[in-house]
GROMACS .gro file of C-alpha atoms in nm:
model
  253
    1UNK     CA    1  16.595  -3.026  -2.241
    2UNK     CA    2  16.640  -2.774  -2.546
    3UNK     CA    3  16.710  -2.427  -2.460
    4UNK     CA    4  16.334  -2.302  -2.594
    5UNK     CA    5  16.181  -2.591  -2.422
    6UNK     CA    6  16.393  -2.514  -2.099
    7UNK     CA    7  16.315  -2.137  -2.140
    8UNK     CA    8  15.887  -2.169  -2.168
    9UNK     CA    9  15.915  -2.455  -1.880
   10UNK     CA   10  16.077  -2.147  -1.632
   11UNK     CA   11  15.873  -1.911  -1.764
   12UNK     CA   12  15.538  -2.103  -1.720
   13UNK     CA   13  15.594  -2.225  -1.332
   14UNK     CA   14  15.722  -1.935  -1.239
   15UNK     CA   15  15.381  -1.763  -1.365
   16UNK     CA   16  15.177  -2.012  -1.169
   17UNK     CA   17  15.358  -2.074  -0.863
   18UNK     CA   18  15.354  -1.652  -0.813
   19UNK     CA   19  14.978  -1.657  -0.909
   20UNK     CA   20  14.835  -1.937  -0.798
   21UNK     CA   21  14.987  -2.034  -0.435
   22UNK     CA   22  15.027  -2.381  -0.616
   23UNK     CA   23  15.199  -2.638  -0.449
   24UNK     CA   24  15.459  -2.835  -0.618
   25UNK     CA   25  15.544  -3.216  -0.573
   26UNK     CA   26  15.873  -3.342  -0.688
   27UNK     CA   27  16.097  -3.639  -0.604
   28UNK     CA   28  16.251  -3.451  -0.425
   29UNK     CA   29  16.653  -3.539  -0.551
   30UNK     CA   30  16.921  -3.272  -0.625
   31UNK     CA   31  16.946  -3.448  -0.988
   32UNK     CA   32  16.743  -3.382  -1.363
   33UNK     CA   33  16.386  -3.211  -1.319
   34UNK     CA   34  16.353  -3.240  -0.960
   35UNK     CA   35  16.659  -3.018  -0.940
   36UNK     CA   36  16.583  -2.809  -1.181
   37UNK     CA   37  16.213  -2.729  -1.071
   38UNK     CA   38  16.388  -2.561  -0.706
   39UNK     CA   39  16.646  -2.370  -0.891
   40UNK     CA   40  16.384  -2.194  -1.101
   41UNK     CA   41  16.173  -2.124  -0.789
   42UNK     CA   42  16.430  -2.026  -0.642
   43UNK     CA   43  16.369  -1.676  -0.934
   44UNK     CA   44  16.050  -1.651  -0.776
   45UNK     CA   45  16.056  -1.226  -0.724
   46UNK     CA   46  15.699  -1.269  -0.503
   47UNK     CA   47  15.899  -1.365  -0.219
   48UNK     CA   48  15.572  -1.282   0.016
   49UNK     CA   49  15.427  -1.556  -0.181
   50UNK     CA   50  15.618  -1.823  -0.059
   51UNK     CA   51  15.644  -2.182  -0.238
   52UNK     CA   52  15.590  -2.471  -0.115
   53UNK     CA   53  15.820  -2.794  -0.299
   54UNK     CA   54  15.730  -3.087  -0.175
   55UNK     CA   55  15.981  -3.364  -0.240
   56UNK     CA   56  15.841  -3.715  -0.175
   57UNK     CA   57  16.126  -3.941  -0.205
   58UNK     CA   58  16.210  -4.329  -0.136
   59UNK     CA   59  16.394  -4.351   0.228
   60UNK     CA   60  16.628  -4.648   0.087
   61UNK     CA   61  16.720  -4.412  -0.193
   62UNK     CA   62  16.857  -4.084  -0.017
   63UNK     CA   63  17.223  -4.072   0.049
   64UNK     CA   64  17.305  -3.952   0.435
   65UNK     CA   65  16.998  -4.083   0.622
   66UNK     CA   66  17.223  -4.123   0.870
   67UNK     CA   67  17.214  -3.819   0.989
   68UNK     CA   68  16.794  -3.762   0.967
   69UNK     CA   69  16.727  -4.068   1.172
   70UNK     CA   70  16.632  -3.936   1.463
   71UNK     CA   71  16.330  -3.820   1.634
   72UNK     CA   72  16.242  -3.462   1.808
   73UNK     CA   73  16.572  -3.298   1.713
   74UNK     CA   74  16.680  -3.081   1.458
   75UNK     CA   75  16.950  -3.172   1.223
   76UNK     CA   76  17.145  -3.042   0.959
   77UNK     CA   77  17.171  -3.188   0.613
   78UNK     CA   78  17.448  -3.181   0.406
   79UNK     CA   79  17.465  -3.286   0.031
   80UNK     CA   80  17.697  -3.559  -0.028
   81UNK     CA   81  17.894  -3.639  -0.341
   82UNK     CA   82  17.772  -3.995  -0.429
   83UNK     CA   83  17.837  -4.233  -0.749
   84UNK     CA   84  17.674  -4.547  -0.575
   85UNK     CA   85  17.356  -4.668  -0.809
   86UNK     CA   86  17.027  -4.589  -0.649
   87UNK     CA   87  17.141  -4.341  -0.448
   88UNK     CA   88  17.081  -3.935  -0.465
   89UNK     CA   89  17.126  -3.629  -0.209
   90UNK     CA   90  16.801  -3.453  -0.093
   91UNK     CA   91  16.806  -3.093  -0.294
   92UNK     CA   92  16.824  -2.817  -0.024
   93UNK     CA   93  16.589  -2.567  -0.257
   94UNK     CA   94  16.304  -2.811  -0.144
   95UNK     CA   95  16.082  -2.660   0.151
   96UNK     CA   96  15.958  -3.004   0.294
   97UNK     CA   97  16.024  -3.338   0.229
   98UNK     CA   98  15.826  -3.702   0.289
   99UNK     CA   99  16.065  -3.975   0.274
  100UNK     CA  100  15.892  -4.293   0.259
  101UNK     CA  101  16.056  -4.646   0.343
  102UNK     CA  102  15.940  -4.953   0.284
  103UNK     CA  103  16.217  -5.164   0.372
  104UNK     CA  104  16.421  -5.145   0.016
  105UNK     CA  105  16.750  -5.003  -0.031
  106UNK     CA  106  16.845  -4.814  -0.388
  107UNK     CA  107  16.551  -4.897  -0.549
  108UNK     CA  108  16.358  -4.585  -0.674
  109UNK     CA  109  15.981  -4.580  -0.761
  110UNK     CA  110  15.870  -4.722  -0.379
  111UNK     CA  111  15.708  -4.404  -0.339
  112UNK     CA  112  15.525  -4.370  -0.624
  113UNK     CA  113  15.179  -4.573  -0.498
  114UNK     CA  114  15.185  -4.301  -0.159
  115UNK     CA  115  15.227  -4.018  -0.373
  116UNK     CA  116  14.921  -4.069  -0.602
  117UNK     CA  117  14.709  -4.150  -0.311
  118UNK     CA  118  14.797  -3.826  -0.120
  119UNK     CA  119  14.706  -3.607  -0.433
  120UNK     CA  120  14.450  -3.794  -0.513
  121UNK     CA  121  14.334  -3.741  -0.117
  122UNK     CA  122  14.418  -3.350  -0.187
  123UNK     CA  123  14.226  -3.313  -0.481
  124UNK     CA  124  13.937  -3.461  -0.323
  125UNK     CA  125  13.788  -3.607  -0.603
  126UNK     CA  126  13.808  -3.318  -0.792
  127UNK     CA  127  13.835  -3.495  -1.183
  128UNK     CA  128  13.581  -3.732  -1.071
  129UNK     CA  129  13.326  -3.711  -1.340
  130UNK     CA  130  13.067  -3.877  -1.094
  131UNK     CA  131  13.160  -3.846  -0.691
  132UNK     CA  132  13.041  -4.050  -0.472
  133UNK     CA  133  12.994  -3.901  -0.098
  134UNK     CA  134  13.083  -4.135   0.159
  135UNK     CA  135  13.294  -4.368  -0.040
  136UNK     CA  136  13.569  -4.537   0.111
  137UNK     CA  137  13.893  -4.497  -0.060
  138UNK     CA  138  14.237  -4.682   0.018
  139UNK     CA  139  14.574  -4.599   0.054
  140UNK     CA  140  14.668  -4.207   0.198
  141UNK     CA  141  14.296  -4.098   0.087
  142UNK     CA  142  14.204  -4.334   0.355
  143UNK     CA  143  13.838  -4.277   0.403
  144UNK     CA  144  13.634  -3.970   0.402
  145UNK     CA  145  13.683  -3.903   0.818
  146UNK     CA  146  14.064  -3.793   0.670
  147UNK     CA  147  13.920  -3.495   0.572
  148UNK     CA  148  13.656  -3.193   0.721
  149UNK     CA  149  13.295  -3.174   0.648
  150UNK     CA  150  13.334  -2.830   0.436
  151UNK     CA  151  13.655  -3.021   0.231
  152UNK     CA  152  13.731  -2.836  -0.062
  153UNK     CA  153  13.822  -3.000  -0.394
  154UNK     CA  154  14.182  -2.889  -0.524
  155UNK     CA  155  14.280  -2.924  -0.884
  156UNK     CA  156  14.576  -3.185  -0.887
  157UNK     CA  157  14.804  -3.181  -1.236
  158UNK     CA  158  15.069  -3.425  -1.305
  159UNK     CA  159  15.372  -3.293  -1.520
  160UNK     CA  160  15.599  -3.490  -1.703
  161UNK     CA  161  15.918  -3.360  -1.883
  162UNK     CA  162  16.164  -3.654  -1.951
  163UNK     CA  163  16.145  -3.922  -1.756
  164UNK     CA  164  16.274  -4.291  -1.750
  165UNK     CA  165  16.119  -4.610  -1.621
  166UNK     CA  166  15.945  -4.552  -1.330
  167UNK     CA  167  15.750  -4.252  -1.468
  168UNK     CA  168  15.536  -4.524  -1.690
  169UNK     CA  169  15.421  -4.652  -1.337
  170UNK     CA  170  15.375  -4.303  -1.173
  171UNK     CA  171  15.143  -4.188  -1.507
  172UNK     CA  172  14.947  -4.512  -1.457
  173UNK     CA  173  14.903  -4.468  -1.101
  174UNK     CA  174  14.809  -4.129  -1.119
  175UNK     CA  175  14.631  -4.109  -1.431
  176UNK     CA  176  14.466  -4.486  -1.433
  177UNK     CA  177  14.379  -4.545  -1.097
  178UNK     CA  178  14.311  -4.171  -0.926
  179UNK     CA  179  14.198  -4.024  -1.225
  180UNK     CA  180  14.476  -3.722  -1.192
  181UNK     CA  181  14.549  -3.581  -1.552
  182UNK     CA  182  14.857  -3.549  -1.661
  183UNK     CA  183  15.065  -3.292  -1.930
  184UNK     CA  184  15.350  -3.418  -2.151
  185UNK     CA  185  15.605  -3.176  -2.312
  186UNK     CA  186  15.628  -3.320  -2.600
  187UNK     CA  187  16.035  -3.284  -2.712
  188UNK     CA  188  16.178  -3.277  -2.367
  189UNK     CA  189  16.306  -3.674  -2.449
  190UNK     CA  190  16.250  -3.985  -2.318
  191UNK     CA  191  15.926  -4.075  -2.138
  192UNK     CA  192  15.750  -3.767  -2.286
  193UNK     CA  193  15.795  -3.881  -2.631
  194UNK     CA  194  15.727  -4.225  -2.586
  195UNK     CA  195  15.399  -4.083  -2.459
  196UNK     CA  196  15.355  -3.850  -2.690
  197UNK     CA  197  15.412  -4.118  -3.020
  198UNK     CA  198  15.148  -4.334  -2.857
  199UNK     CA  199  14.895  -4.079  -2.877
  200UNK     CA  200  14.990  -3.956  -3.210
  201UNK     CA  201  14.969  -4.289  -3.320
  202UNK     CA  202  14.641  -4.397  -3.146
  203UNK     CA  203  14.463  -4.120  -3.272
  204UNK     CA  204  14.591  -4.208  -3.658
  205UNK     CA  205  14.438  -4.512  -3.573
  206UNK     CA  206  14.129  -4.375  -3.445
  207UNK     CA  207  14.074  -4.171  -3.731
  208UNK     CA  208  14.123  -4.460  -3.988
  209UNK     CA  209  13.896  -4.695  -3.818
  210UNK     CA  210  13.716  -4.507  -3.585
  211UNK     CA  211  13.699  -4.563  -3.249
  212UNK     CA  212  13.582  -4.884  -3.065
  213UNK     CA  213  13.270  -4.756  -2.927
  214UNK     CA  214  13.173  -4.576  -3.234
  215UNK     CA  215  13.246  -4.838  -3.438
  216UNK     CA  216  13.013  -5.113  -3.262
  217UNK     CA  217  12.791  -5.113  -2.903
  218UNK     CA  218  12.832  -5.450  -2.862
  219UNK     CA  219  13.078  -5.547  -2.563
  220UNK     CA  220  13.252  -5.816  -2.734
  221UNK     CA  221  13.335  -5.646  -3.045
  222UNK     CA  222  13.481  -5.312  -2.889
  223UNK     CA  223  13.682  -5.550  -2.659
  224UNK     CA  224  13.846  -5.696  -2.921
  225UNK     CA  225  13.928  -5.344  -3.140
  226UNK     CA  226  14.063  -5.191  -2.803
  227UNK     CA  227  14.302  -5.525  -2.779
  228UNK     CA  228  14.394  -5.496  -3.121
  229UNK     CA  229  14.484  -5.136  -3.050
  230UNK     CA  230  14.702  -5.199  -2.810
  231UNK     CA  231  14.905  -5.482  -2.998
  232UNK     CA  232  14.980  -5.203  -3.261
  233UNK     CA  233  15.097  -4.954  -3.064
  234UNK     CA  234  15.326  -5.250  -2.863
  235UNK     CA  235  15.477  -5.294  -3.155
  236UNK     CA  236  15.502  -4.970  -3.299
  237UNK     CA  237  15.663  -4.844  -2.941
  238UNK     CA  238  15.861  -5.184  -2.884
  239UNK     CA  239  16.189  -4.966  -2.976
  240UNK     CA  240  16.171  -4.720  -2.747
  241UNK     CA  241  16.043  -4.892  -2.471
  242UNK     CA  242  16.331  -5.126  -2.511
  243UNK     CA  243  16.614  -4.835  -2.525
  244UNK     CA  244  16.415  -4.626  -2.206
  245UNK     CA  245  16.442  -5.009  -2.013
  246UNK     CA  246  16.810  -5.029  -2.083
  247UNK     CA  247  16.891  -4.645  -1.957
  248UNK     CA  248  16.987  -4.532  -2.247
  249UNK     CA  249  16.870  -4.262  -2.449
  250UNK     CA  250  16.528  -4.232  -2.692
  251UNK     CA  251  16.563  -4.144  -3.032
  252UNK     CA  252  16.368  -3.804  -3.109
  253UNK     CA  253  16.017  -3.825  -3.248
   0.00000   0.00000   0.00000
């Protein structure tokens, strides 16, 4: 991340985490954002504010389980050095971790699904542009006996900065199917400005064309201009998705 960029990122959670008693959901790894994000709250001067960093990690992808699998006791962790693939320490500037396991070992991304179902379950429906009291909702969220009568809805943001594969699948599952929004700073790399190239470039086509609903109400038609959307921006993305599949780096946009 560029030193400006780096700079208004601290600057800007600090500010909310000291004002707002936000919580704060990471992956929870002592690597890239996720390690970054607890060594800036670790700045925080409101220390009778305290911060809550949630890291939500896969179980198959944290190095030394070893030593956490156990039940009723307290143990302590220790960060290992570790070069295998698929395989990260938990970062110790983290408050409380969920490590979720679902049989895989160095795989990342097998806790992505859990983690947009429990914000979605702690924002309670709060984007939903139409509610609907008493529905039945699946995954952490459950169904509505998961939470009190007098539940109060909690504003749920998704951040992105960076980001490589699996981020495409925790925008969709966040942003597509619980209806979390999400921010993008734009020129941190990577995901971001993949992201960020698709909506320049869907709104250029937007405003040569218009958009499918304004151009015609019939189902059929606006069908066919959405699908036609999406083959141009495959293609005019097909670069950088190819380099962010391989690992290696994204040209700037």
């Amino acid at each position: 991340m560029k030193p400006k960029l780096s700079k208004a990122f601290r600057q800007g959670l600090l500010k909310i985490t000291s004002t707002t008693g936000a919580w704060i959901i990471t992956g929870g790894m002592n690597t890239g954002v996720m390690k970054l994000v607890g060594e800036i709250i670790q700045l925080n001067h409101y220390r009778s504010k305290p911060v809550h960093i949630i890291g939500i990690a896969t179980w198959g992808c944290v190095s030394g389980t070893d030593v956490l699998n156990v039940q009723g006791q307290t143990v302590q962790y220790t960060k290992s050095q570790t070069d295998v693939p698929g395989e990260a320490s938990l970062d110790s500037k983290h408050t409380e971790f969920i490590l979720v396991d679902d049989g895989s070992n160095h795989k990342f991304g097998a806790e992505i699904e859990f983690r947009a179902s429990l914000e979605r379950a702690i924002s309670g429906e709060f984007f939903d542009p139409a509610p609907t009291f008493g529905r039945q909702h699946s995954g952490v969220a459950g169904s509505t006996s998961l939470r009190p009568e007098k539940f109060v809805s909690v504003p749920v943001v998704l951040l992105v900065i960076e980001g490589g594969p699996n981020t495409f699948k925790t925008v969709h599952e966040a942003v597509v199917k619980n209806k979390i929004p999400a921010v993008f700073f734009e020129g941190t790399g990577r995901c971001c400005n993949v992201f960020a190239k698709a909506y320049n470039k869907y709104r250029d086509l937007k405003d040569q064309t218009g958009s499918p609903e304004e151009l015609n109400t019939n189902s059929d038609v606006i069908k066919k201009r959405k699908d036609e959307i999406k083959r141009l921006l495959r293609e005019e993305l097909k670069e950088e998705l190819e380099l962010l599949d391989s690992g290696k780096k994204t040209k700037k946009v």
